[in-house]
C-alpha cells in the first residue's frame, strides 16, 4: 500500500469514527447543559466553593465567574511552580523561574498549553498532576461553558439570563471530560502508553551510553490533553514521544479525541436552539474547511520537490516513521484548526507551504472545528458576521436564529474578530523591531520570520504548538506570549458573553419570505467564504513575508 493511499484510508476511518460519535455525544452534551438535576458529587463541589448552582446569571455575573475562577487558577498554578523545589514529588527539580512560571500558568489556564520548557527535565509529578493536568480539565470546561452561554442567548428570549457558570463548568468536568478521559486513558495504556509515578532512572542507548528518563501519569494526561484540546506534552517531544503516542493506532485515536467534542458541539447547539439543521449547517462549514486543509497539507507534504524529497518519497524531515506523512498531515491540520497544539511531528520541518497551512489554520480563529467550546462560539460569531454581510447585500435587517443583528450585536462581533489579529501582528512587529528577540531565531530570512509569527499566532489563538527553531525561553517571549495568551482568551470571551446577553433579551423575530435560510447549503458556502476572506485580508501581508515567500522560493 502506497503512503498516499494509506493517508487517505486513515482520513476516511477517522471521518467514520467521528460520524458515529456525533449524534450520541452531541445529544448527551445538550442534556447535560439542559438538566435541572445535580449529581451528589457536584453538590459537594458547590458547597466547597460556596456557589448556588440554581441561580441564573446575567452576562456580567457569568463573566465575573469566568474571570475570577481563571485568575485564582493562574495564581495557584504560578505558586505551585515557584514552590516546586520544596514540595513532594518534585523529582529533585528546582523551582521554575518567575517569567517561565507566569508563562506556563497563563498557558494552561487559557487552554493554550504553550511550553517553553522541557517537560521531563523541569516539572515533577506534583506540578504535572495537581497543576497542569487539573487545568487541562477545568480550562476546557470553561470554554464549553462560555459556548453554552452563547447558545442559550440564541435559544432564550426576553430575559438576560444565561445559566449558571459554576454549574456549567462543574458539569463539563464531571459529566463530559472526566468520563471521556478515563476511557481514553485506559485505551492508551492498553496500547502501550505509560502510567506510573516512577522516579528518574538510567536507560541504555542504541549507540552506547546512558540517558536519564522519568515516568509519570502520562496516559491520563495525554487523554485529557487531546479530549480537552489542551495540547501540553508530558515530554518535550509531545505526541511524537513513544511514551505518549506509541503506535499508528494511538496516533489516529488521539486525532479522534481532539476533534470529537468540537464537532459534536454543533449537534449540541442544534438541539438546544430547537433546530438540528442549524447544527448541521455549522458542522458542514467546519468539515469543509477541515477536509480542504487536510487535502492541501497532504498535497504539499507528498509533493516531490528536490532530490532529497524524491528519495524519501515525501517530505519526511521532522516526521515520525511510525506515522508517516499522511497521518502527520492529518494531525498537524487537526491540531492547528483546533486550539490543541499537540504535535506528532515538527511543524518547523514541514515544507514552506505546509507550515503556512498550519499557520493559516490558527489564523482562522481555530473554528474548524476549533477548541472545546471556543470553536463553536467562534464559528457562531462568524455566522453573525455572515448574515450581516448577506443583509447588506439585499438591503434588509440581518437576522440569525430569530434574533435581529443590530448595531450593538455587530459591534461586539467585530470587536471579537479584531482582538486576536491585533495581538498577533502588534507583538510580532515589536519582536522583529527590537534587537534582542531575533537572537532567539535559529533560522534567518522568511523561515525565521515565520517562527516568530507562528509563536504569537499560537499564543493569541490559544493553540500552543510552535516552530521548534525558536528559543522562546527568554524573559521577552515568556512575558509577551503569556500576555498574548491571556488577552487572546479572555477579551473575546467578554464580547461573546455580552453578545449572548444582548441576544437573550430580544423578542423572537418571526420567519418571513425574506428571511435568510441559515440551515441551507447556500449559507454554508457564504460562511466559508466570509471566514476565508476576512482572514485572508487580515493576515495575507504577514503570510506573504513568511511561509508564502519560503514556499515559492523552494
Short mmCIF file of C-alpha atoms in Angstrom, two decimals, residues 43-463:
data_model
loop_
_atom_site.label_atom_id
_atom_site.label_comp_id
_atom_site.label_asym_id
_atom_site.label_seq_id
_atom_site.Cartn_x
_atom_site.Cartn_y
_atom_site.Cartn_z
CA UNK A 43 -23.41 19.24 45.21
CA UNK A 44 -20.31 18.62 47.33
CA UNK A 45 -18.26 20.76 44.97
CA UNK A 46 -20.82 23.58 45.08
CA UNK A 47 -20.78 23.54 48.87
CA UNK A 48 -16.99 23.58 48.88
CA UNK A 49 -16.75 26.66 46.64
CA UNK A 50 -19.81 28.36 48.13
CA UNK A 51 -21.79 28.53 44.87
CA UNK A 52 -25.54 28.25 44.33
CA UNK A 53 -25.90 26.26 41.09
CA UNK A 54 -29.58 27.13 40.68
CA UNK A 55 -29.06 30.90 40.50
CA UNK A 56 -29.46 32.23 36.98
CA UNK A 57 -26.77 34.72 35.92
CA UNK A 58 -26.91 37.64 33.54
CA UNK A 59 -23.85 38.10 31.35
CA UNK A 60 -21.84 40.39 33.71
CA UNK A 61 -22.22 37.90 36.56
CA UNK A 62 -21.36 35.00 34.27
CA UNK A 63 -18.27 36.85 33.09
CA UNK A 64 -17.19 37.65 36.65
CA UNK A 65 -17.35 33.93 37.42
CA UNK A 66 -15.17 33.11 34.41
CA UNK A 67 -12.58 35.78 35.21
CA UNK A 68 -12.50 35.15 38.96
CA UNK A 69 -12.04 31.40 38.58
CA UNK A 70 -9.35 31.85 35.93
CA UNK A 71 -7.47 34.48 37.95
CA UNK A 72 -7.37 32.22 41.01
CA UNK A 73 -6.19 29.36 38.79
CA UNK A 74 -3.31 31.43 37.40
CA UNK A 75 -2.15 32.40 40.90
CA UNK A 76 -2.43 28.83 42.20
CA UNK A 77 -0.50 27.32 39.29
CA UNK A 78 2.15 30.04 39.44
CA UNK A 79 2.75 29.44 43.16
CA UNK A 80 2.81 25.67 42.68
CA UNK A 81 5.66 26.04 40.18
CA UNK A 82 7.56 28.57 42.26
CA UNK A 83 7.40 26.26 45.29
CA UNK A 84 8.19 23.05 43.40
CA UNK A 85 11.66 22.68 44.94
CA UNK A 86 10.25 22.24 48.46
CA UNK A 87 7.17 20.20 47.56
CA UNK A 88 6.92 16.39 47.50
CA UNK A 89 7.09 14.62 44.15
CA UNK A 90 9.43 17.20 42.66
CA UNK A 91 11.88 14.52 41.39
CA UNK A 92 14.64 16.83 42.54
CA UNK A 93 13.73 19.58 40.07
CA UNK A 94 14.17 23.17 41.22
CA UNK A 95 11.54 25.90 41.32
CA UNK A 96 10.52 27.31 37.96
CA UNK A 97 11.88 30.79 37.17
CA UNK A 98 9.34 33.64 37.63
CA UNK A 99 8.90 34.55 33.95
CA UNK A 100 8.56 30.92 32.88
CA UNK A 101 6.18 30.17 35.76
CA UNK A 102 3.98 33.09 34.68
CA UNK A 103 4.06 31.92 31.06
CA UNK A 104 3.17 28.34 31.99
CA UNK A 105 0.40 29.38 34.39
CA UNK A 106 -1.13 31.66 31.76
CA UNK A 107 -0.69 28.95 29.16
CA UNK A 108 -2.53 26.13 30.93
CA UNK A 109 -5.30 28.30 32.42
CA UNK A 110 -6.10 29.75 28.98
CA UNK A 111 -6.26 26.25 27.39
CA UNK A 112 -3.20 27.13 25.29
CA UNK A 113 -0.56 24.81 26.79
CA UNK A 114 2.35 26.61 25.16
CA UNK A 115 5.52 25.16 26.70
CA UNK A 116 8.85 26.97 26.81
CA UNK A 117 10.38 24.21 28.96
CA UNK A 118 11.32 20.53 28.61
CA UNK A 119 8.59 18.68 30.49
CA UNK A 120 10.68 15.70 31.55
CA UNK A 121 13.51 17.98 32.75
CA UNK A 122 11.55 20.67 34.59
CA UNK A 123 8.23 19.51 36.07
CA UNK A 124 7.84 17.00 38.89
CA UNK A 125 4.90 14.66 39.44
CA UNK A 126 3.00 17.04 41.74
CA UNK A 127 3.08 20.00 39.35
CA UNK A 128 2.22 17.76 36.39
CA UNK A 129 -0.80 16.14 38.07
CA UNK A 130 -2.15 18.64 40.64
CA UNK A 131 -1.32 21.64 38.48
CA UNK A 132 -1.14 21.05 34.75
CA UNK A 133 -3.50 18.06 34.47
CA UNK A 134 -6.16 19.76 36.61
CA UNK A 135 -6.05 22.83 34.37
CA UNK A 136 -6.45 20.57 31.35
CA UNK A 137 -9.89 19.67 32.70
CA UNK A 138 -11.15 22.98 34.05
CA UNK A 139 -9.84 25.27 31.29
CA UNK A 140 -11.59 23.10 28.70
CA UNK A 141 -14.77 23.12 30.80
CA UNK A 142 -14.66 26.94 30.96
CA UNK A 143 -14.53 27.13 27.16
CA UNK A 144 -17.54 24.84 26.79
CA UNK A 145 -19.44 26.85 29.42
CA UNK A 146 -18.96 30.11 27.50
CA UNK A 147 -20.11 28.44 24.28
CA UNK A 148 -23.22 27.08 26.01
CA UNK A 149 -23.97 30.56 27.39
CA UNK A 150 -23.92 31.96 23.84
CA UNK A 151 -26.17 29.14 22.62
CA UNK A 152 -28.64 30.00 25.41
CA UNK A 153 -28.51 33.60 24.21
CA UNK A 154 -29.85 32.44 20.85
CA UNK A 155 -32.34 29.99 22.39
CA UNK A 156 -33.85 32.27 25.05
CA UNK A 157 -35.90 35.43 24.64
CA UNK A 158 -36.98 38.40 26.76
CA UNK A 159 -34.51 37.52 29.51
CA UNK A 160 -30.87 38.34 30.12
CA UNK A 161 -30.21 35.11 31.99
CA UNK A 162 -27.59 32.78 30.52
CA UNK A 163 -27.48 30.00 33.10
CA UNK A 164 -25.00 29.48 35.93
CA UNK A 165 -21.26 29.48 35.23
CA UNK A 166 -20.35 27.32 38.21
CA UNK A 167 -22.89 24.64 37.30
CA UNK A 168 -21.85 24.68 33.64
CA UNK A 169 -18.15 24.45 34.45
CA UNK A 170 -18.53 21.67 37.03
CA UNK A 171 -20.81 19.62 34.78
CA UNK A 172 -18.35 19.93 31.93
CA UNK A 173 -15.71 18.31 34.12
CA UNK A 174 -17.76 15.68 35.94
CA UNK A 175 -20.12 14.58 33.17
CA UNK A 176 -18.10 15.00 29.98
CA UNK A 177 -14.34 15.37 30.38
CA UNK A 178 -13.66 13.05 33.31
CA UNK A 179 -15.60 10.04 31.95
CA UNK A 180 -14.23 10.56 28.45
CA UNK A 181 -10.63 10.95 29.64
CA UNK A 182 -10.95 7.88 31.88
CA UNK A 183 -11.97 5.65 28.98
CA UNK A 184 -9.38 7.20 26.65
CA UNK A 185 -6.59 6.70 29.21
CA UNK A 186 -7.43 3.00 29.51
CA UNK A 187 -7.24 2.64 25.72
CA UNK A 188 -3.87 4.42 25.64
CA UNK A 189 -2.42 2.28 28.46
CA UNK A 190 -3.65 -0.88 26.71
CA UNK A 191 -1.85 0.26 23.57
CA UNK A 192 1.47 0.98 25.28
CA UNK A 193 1.37 4.49 26.78
CA UNK A 194 2.90 4.62 30.27
CA UNK A 195 1.05 5.44 33.50
CA UNK A 196 3.12 5.45 36.70
CA UNK A 197 4.86 7.64 39.25
CA UNK A 198 8.37 6.28 38.88
CA UNK A 199 11.41 8.40 39.57
CA UNK A 200 14.37 9.20 37.35
CA UNK A 201 16.29 6.16 36.12
CA UNK A 202 19.09 5.38 33.69
CA UNK A 203 18.37 3.70 30.36
CA UNK A 204 20.79 2.44 27.74
CA UNK A 205 21.03 3.88 24.24
CA UNK A 206 21.39 2.00 20.96
CA UNK A 207 24.66 3.76 20.17
CA UNK A 208 26.04 3.23 23.67
CA UNK A 209 25.98 5.42 26.75
CA UNK A 210 23.22 6.17 29.23
CA UNK A 211 20.28 8.56 29.30
CA UNK A 212 18.03 9.64 32.16
CA UNK A 213 14.27 9.19 31.90
CA UNK A 214 11.45 9.66 34.36
CA UNK A 215 7.98 8.18 34.26
CA UNK A 216 4.69 9.82 35.13
CA UNK A 217 0.91 9.73 34.83
CA UNK A 218 1.31 10.13 31.08
CA UNK A 219 -1.68 8.25 29.63
CA UNK A 220 -4.22 10.09 31.79
CA UNK A 221 -2.75 13.48 30.92
CA UNK A 222 -2.45 12.54 27.25
CA UNK A 223 -6.14 11.60 27.20
CA UNK A 224 -7.41 14.90 28.58
CA UNK A 225 -4.85 16.98 26.69
CA UNK A 226 -6.42 15.73 23.43
CA UNK A 227 -10.04 15.46 24.57
CA UNK A 228 -9.99 18.97 26.03
CA UNK A 229 -7.96 20.38 23.08
CA UNK A 230 -5.21 21.39 25.51
CA UNK A 231 -2.04 20.07 23.88
CA UNK A 232 0.67 20.25 26.53
CA UNK A 233 3.01 17.26 26.39
CA UNK A 234 4.36 15.39 29.40
CA UNK A 235 7.60 15.12 27.43
CA UNK A 236 9.25 17.71 25.21
CA UNK A 237 8.62 15.66 22.06
CA UNK A 238 4.88 15.78 22.86
CA UNK A 239 2.78 13.28 20.90
CA UNK A 240 5.81 12.23 18.87
CA UNK A 241 7.19 10.58 22.03
CA UNK A 242 6.54 6.80 22.17
CA UNK A 243 5.58 7.02 25.87
CA UNK A 244 2.73 9.37 24.91
CA UNK A 245 1.83 8.03 21.47
CA UNK A 246 3.29 4.57 20.89
CA UNK A 247 1.60 3.24 17.71
CA UNK A 248 -0.10 4.35 14.49
CA UNK A 249 -3.43 3.34 16.06
CA UNK A 250 -2.93 5.57 19.11
CA UNK A 251 -1.94 8.38 16.76
CA UNK A 252 -5.25 8.14 14.91
CA UNK A 253 -7.10 7.68 18.21
CA UNK A 254 -5.58 10.88 19.58
CA UNK A 255 -6.64 12.80 16.47
CA UNK A 256 -10.16 11.46 17.06
CA UNK A 257 -10.07 12.64 20.67
CA UNK A 258 -9.07 16.20 19.82
CA UNK A 259 -11.81 16.50 17.17
CA UNK A 260 -14.76 14.65 18.68
CA UNK A 261 -16.07 17.21 21.21
CA UNK A 262 -15.66 20.31 18.99
CA UNK A 263 -17.51 18.62 16.12
CA UNK A 264 -20.19 17.14 18.39
CA UNK A 265 -20.88 20.54 19.98
CA UNK A 266 -22.56 21.58 16.73
CA UNK A 267 -25.17 18.89 17.45
CA UNK A 268 -25.48 20.25 20.99
CA UNK A 269 -26.07 23.70 19.51
CA UNK A 270 -28.76 22.41 17.14
CA UNK A 271 -30.61 20.54 19.87
CA UNK A 272 -30.53 23.47 22.31
CA UNK A 273 -31.83 26.02 19.77
CA UNK A 274 -34.53 23.61 18.63
CA UNK A 275 -33.25 23.00 15.08
CA UNK A 276 -30.71 20.26 14.42
CA UNK A 277 -30.49 21.50 10.82
CA UNK A 278 -28.81 24.66 12.12
CA UNK A 279 -26.25 22.43 13.80
CA UNK A 280 -25.67 20.54 10.57
CA UNK A 281 -25.05 23.83 8.72
CA UNK A 282 -22.32 24.80 11.21
CA UNK A 283 -20.93 21.26 11.07
CA UNK A 284 -20.79 21.40 7.25
CA UNK A 285 -18.85 24.66 7.41
CA UNK A 286 -16.32 23.24 9.86
CA UNK A 287 -15.96 19.97 7.96
CA UNK A 288 -15.50 21.70 4.59
CA UNK A 289 -12.59 23.77 5.90
CA UNK A 290 -11.03 20.86 7.79
CA UNK A 291 -11.14 18.42 4.86
CA UNK A 292 -9.89 21.12 2.49
CA UNK A 293 -6.93 21.92 4.73
CA UNK A 294 -6.07 18.22 5.15
CA UNK A 295 -6.10 17.73 1.37
CA UNK A 296 -3.85 20.77 0.85
CA UNK A 297 -1.45 19.64 3.58
CA UNK A 298 -1.15 16.14 2.15
CA UNK A 299 -0.55 17.57 -1.29
CA UNK A 300 2.25 19.88 -0.14
CA UNK A 301 3.94 17.23 2.01
CA UNK A 302 3.73 14.45 -0.59
CA UNK A 303 4.98 16.73 -3.40
CA UNK A 304 8.44 15.67 -4.53
CA UNK A 305 10.47 18.87 -4.91
CA UNK A 306 14.20 18.26 -4.89
CA UNK A 307 16.32 15.08 -4.82
CA UNK A 308 16.13 14.54 -1.04
CA UNK A 309 12.34 14.55 -1.05
CA UNK A 310 12.24 12.30 -4.10
CA UNK A 311 14.50 9.74 -2.43
CA UNK A 312 12.40 9.77 0.76
CA UNK A 313 9.12 9.59 -1.19
CA UNK A 314 7.78 12.69 0.59
CA UNK A 315 8.81 15.47 2.97
CA UNK A 316 9.85 13.12 5.80
CA UNK A 317 12.09 15.54 7.71
CA UNK A 318 10.74 16.07 11.23
CA UNK A 319 8.13 13.30 10.92
CA UNK A 320 7.94 10.02 12.80
CA UNK A 321 8.41 6.98 10.56
CA UNK A 322 5.84 5.22 12.79
CA UNK A 323 3.15 7.57 11.49
CA UNK A 324 4.31 8.70 8.05
CA UNK A 325 3.39 11.79 6.07
CA UNK A 326 -0.34 11.10 5.73
CA UNK A 327 -1.10 10.67 9.41
CA UNK A 328 1.26 13.51 10.37
CA UNK A 329 -0.53 15.81 7.94
CA UNK A 330 -3.93 14.96 9.41
CA UNK A 331 -2.58 15.53 12.92
CA UNK A 332 -0.96 18.86 12.02
CA UNK A 333 -4.13 20.25 10.41
CA UNK A 334 -6.38 18.96 13.18
CA UNK A 335 -4.24 20.34 15.98
CA UNK A 336 -3.95 23.81 14.41
CA UNK A 337 -7.60 24.03 13.36
CA UNK A 338 -8.48 23.24 16.95
CA UNK A 339 -6.88 25.01 19.90
CA UNK A 340 -4.96 21.86 20.79
CA UNK A 341 -1.34 22.45 19.90
CA UNK A 342 -0.26 18.84 20.44
CA UNK A 343 2.16 17.68 17.75
CA UNK A 344 3.31 14.32 16.43
CA UNK A 345 5.86 15.96 14.11
CA UNK A 346 7.89 19.17 13.98
CA UNK A 347 5.86 21.81 12.16
CA UNK A 348 9.03 23.81 11.57
CA UNK A 349 10.29 20.97 9.36
CA UNK A 350 7.22 20.96 7.13
CA UNK A 351 7.57 22.39 3.63
CA UNK A 352 7.21 26.16 3.38
CA UNK A 353 3.63 25.92 2.17
CA UNK A 354 2.84 23.13 4.65
CA UNK A 355 3.94 25.29 7.57
CA UNK A 356 1.85 28.11 6.11
CA UNK A 357 -1.24 25.88 6.07
CA UNK A 358 -0.76 25.08 9.77
CA UNK A 359 -0.26 28.78 10.47
CA UNK A 360 -3.37 29.77 8.49
CA UNK A 361 -5.41 27.19 10.41
CA UNK A 362 -4.72 29.08 13.62
CA UNK A 363 -5.29 32.45 11.97
CA UNK A 364 -8.83 31.42 11.03
CA UNK A 365 -9.54 31.60 14.76
CA UNK A 366 -9.36 27.82 15.19
CA UNK A 367 -13.03 27.35 14.35
CA UNK A 368 -12.94 24.30 12.07
CA UNK A 369 -13.85 22.69 14.41
CA UNK A 370 -11.90 24.75 16.95
CA UNK A 371 -11.28 24.14 20.62
CA UNK A 372 -13.68 22.71 23.17
CA UNK A 373 -16.28 25.47 23.24
CA UNK A 374 -14.10 28.18 21.71
CA UNK A 375 -14.53 26.69 18.25
CA UNK A 376 -18.32 26.77 18.49
CA UNK A 377 -18.62 30.30 19.82
CA UNK A 378 -16.02 31.50 17.31
CA UNK A 379 -17.99 29.94 14.45
CA UNK A 380 -21.25 31.45 15.72
CA UNK A 381 -19.61 34.88 15.77
CA UNK A 382 -18.59 34.33 12.15
CA UNK A 383 -22.19 33.28 11.37
CA UNK A 384 -23.37 36.61 12.78
CA UNK A 385 -20.88 38.41 10.51
CA UNK A 386 -22.04 36.34 7.51
CA UNK A 387 -25.74 37.13 7.98
CA UNK A 388 -24.83 40.80 8.42
CA UNK A 389 -22.98 40.74 5.08
CA UNK A 390 -25.96 38.97 3.47
CA UNK A 391 -28.32 41.58 4.90
CA UNK A 392 -26.24 44.38 3.42
CA UNK A 393 -26.42 42.72 0.00
CA UNK A 394 -30.22 42.56 -0.08
CA UNK A 395 -30.93 45.73 1.90
CA UNK A 396 -32.69 44.13 4.86
CA UNK A 397 -32.08 43.92 8.61
CA UNK A 398 -29.99 40.78 9.19
CA UNK A 399 -31.42 38.02 11.37
CA UNK A 400 -29.97 34.81 12.75
CA UNK A 401 -31.99 32.14 14.56
CA UNK A 402 -34.88 34.54 15.06
CA UNK A 403 -32.72 37.32 16.52
CA UNK A 404 -32.03 40.65 14.85
CA UNK A 405 -28.39 41.50 14.33
CA UNK A 406 -28.41 45.21 15.11
CA UNK A 407 -25.74 47.82 15.77
CA UNK A 408 -24.82 46.51 19.22
CA UNK A 409 -24.55 42.89 18.08
CA UNK A 410 -22.40 43.63 15.06
CA UNK A 411 -20.07 45.89 17.08
CA UNK A 412 -19.50 43.10 19.59
CA UNK A 413 -18.89 40.59 16.79
CA UNK A 414 -16.47 43.00 15.07
CA UNK A 415 -14.53 43.52 18.30
CA UNK A 416 -14.29 39.75 18.68
CA UNK A 417 -12.72 39.18 15.25
CA UNK A 418 -10.27 42.10 15.65
CA UNK A 419 -8.76 41.14 19.01
CA UNK A 420 -6.50 38.23 18.06
CA UNK A 421 -5.18 39.70 14.77
CA UNK A 422 -4.25 42.89 16.64
CA UNK A 423 -2.39 40.90 19.30
CA UNK A 424 -0.60 38.72 16.74
CA UNK A 425 0.51 41.50 14.43
CA UNK A 426 1.47 44.04 17.11
CA UNK A 427 3.54 41.56 19.15
CA UNK A 428 5.18 40.12 16.01
CA UNK A 429 6.10 43.60 14.77
CA UNK A 430 7.53 44.51 18.18
CA UNK A 431 9.58 41.31 18.36
CA UNK A 432 11.04 41.84 14.89
CA UNK A 433 11.79 45.53 15.54
CA UNK A 434 13.60 45.09 18.86
CA UNK A 435 17.24 43.92 18.83
CA UNK A 436 17.05 41.09 21.40
CA UNK A 437 14.19 38.73 20.33
CA UNK A 438 15.61 37.87 16.85
CA UNK A 439 18.64 36.33 18.56
CA UNK A 440 16.29 33.51 19.62
CA UNK A 441 15.79 32.50 15.98
CA UNK A 442 17.91 29.64 14.66
CA UNK A 443 16.84 30.47 11.11
CA UNK A 444 17.10 33.70 9.16
CA UNK A 445 15.02 35.09 6.33
CA UNK A 446 11.43 34.08 5.65
CA UNK A 447 11.52 30.99 7.87
CA UNK A 448 12.90 32.96 10.81
CA UNK A 449 10.08 35.48 10.46
CA UNK A 450 7.60 32.59 10.28
CA UNK A 451 8.94 31.26 13.60
CA UNK A 452 8.03 34.47 15.43
CA UNK A 453 4.74 34.96 13.56
CA UNK A 454 3.81 31.36 14.40
CA UNK A 455 4.65 31.85 18.09
CA UNK A 456 2.38 34.85 18.59
CA UNK A 457 -0.36 33.38 16.39
CA UNK A 458 -0.23 30.23 18.51
CA UNK A 459 -0.29 32.21 21.77
CA UNK A 460 -3.04 34.71 20.91
CA UNK A 461 -5.27 31.99 19.42
CA UNK A 462 -4.65 29.70 22.42
CA UNK A 463 -3.16 26.90 20.34
#
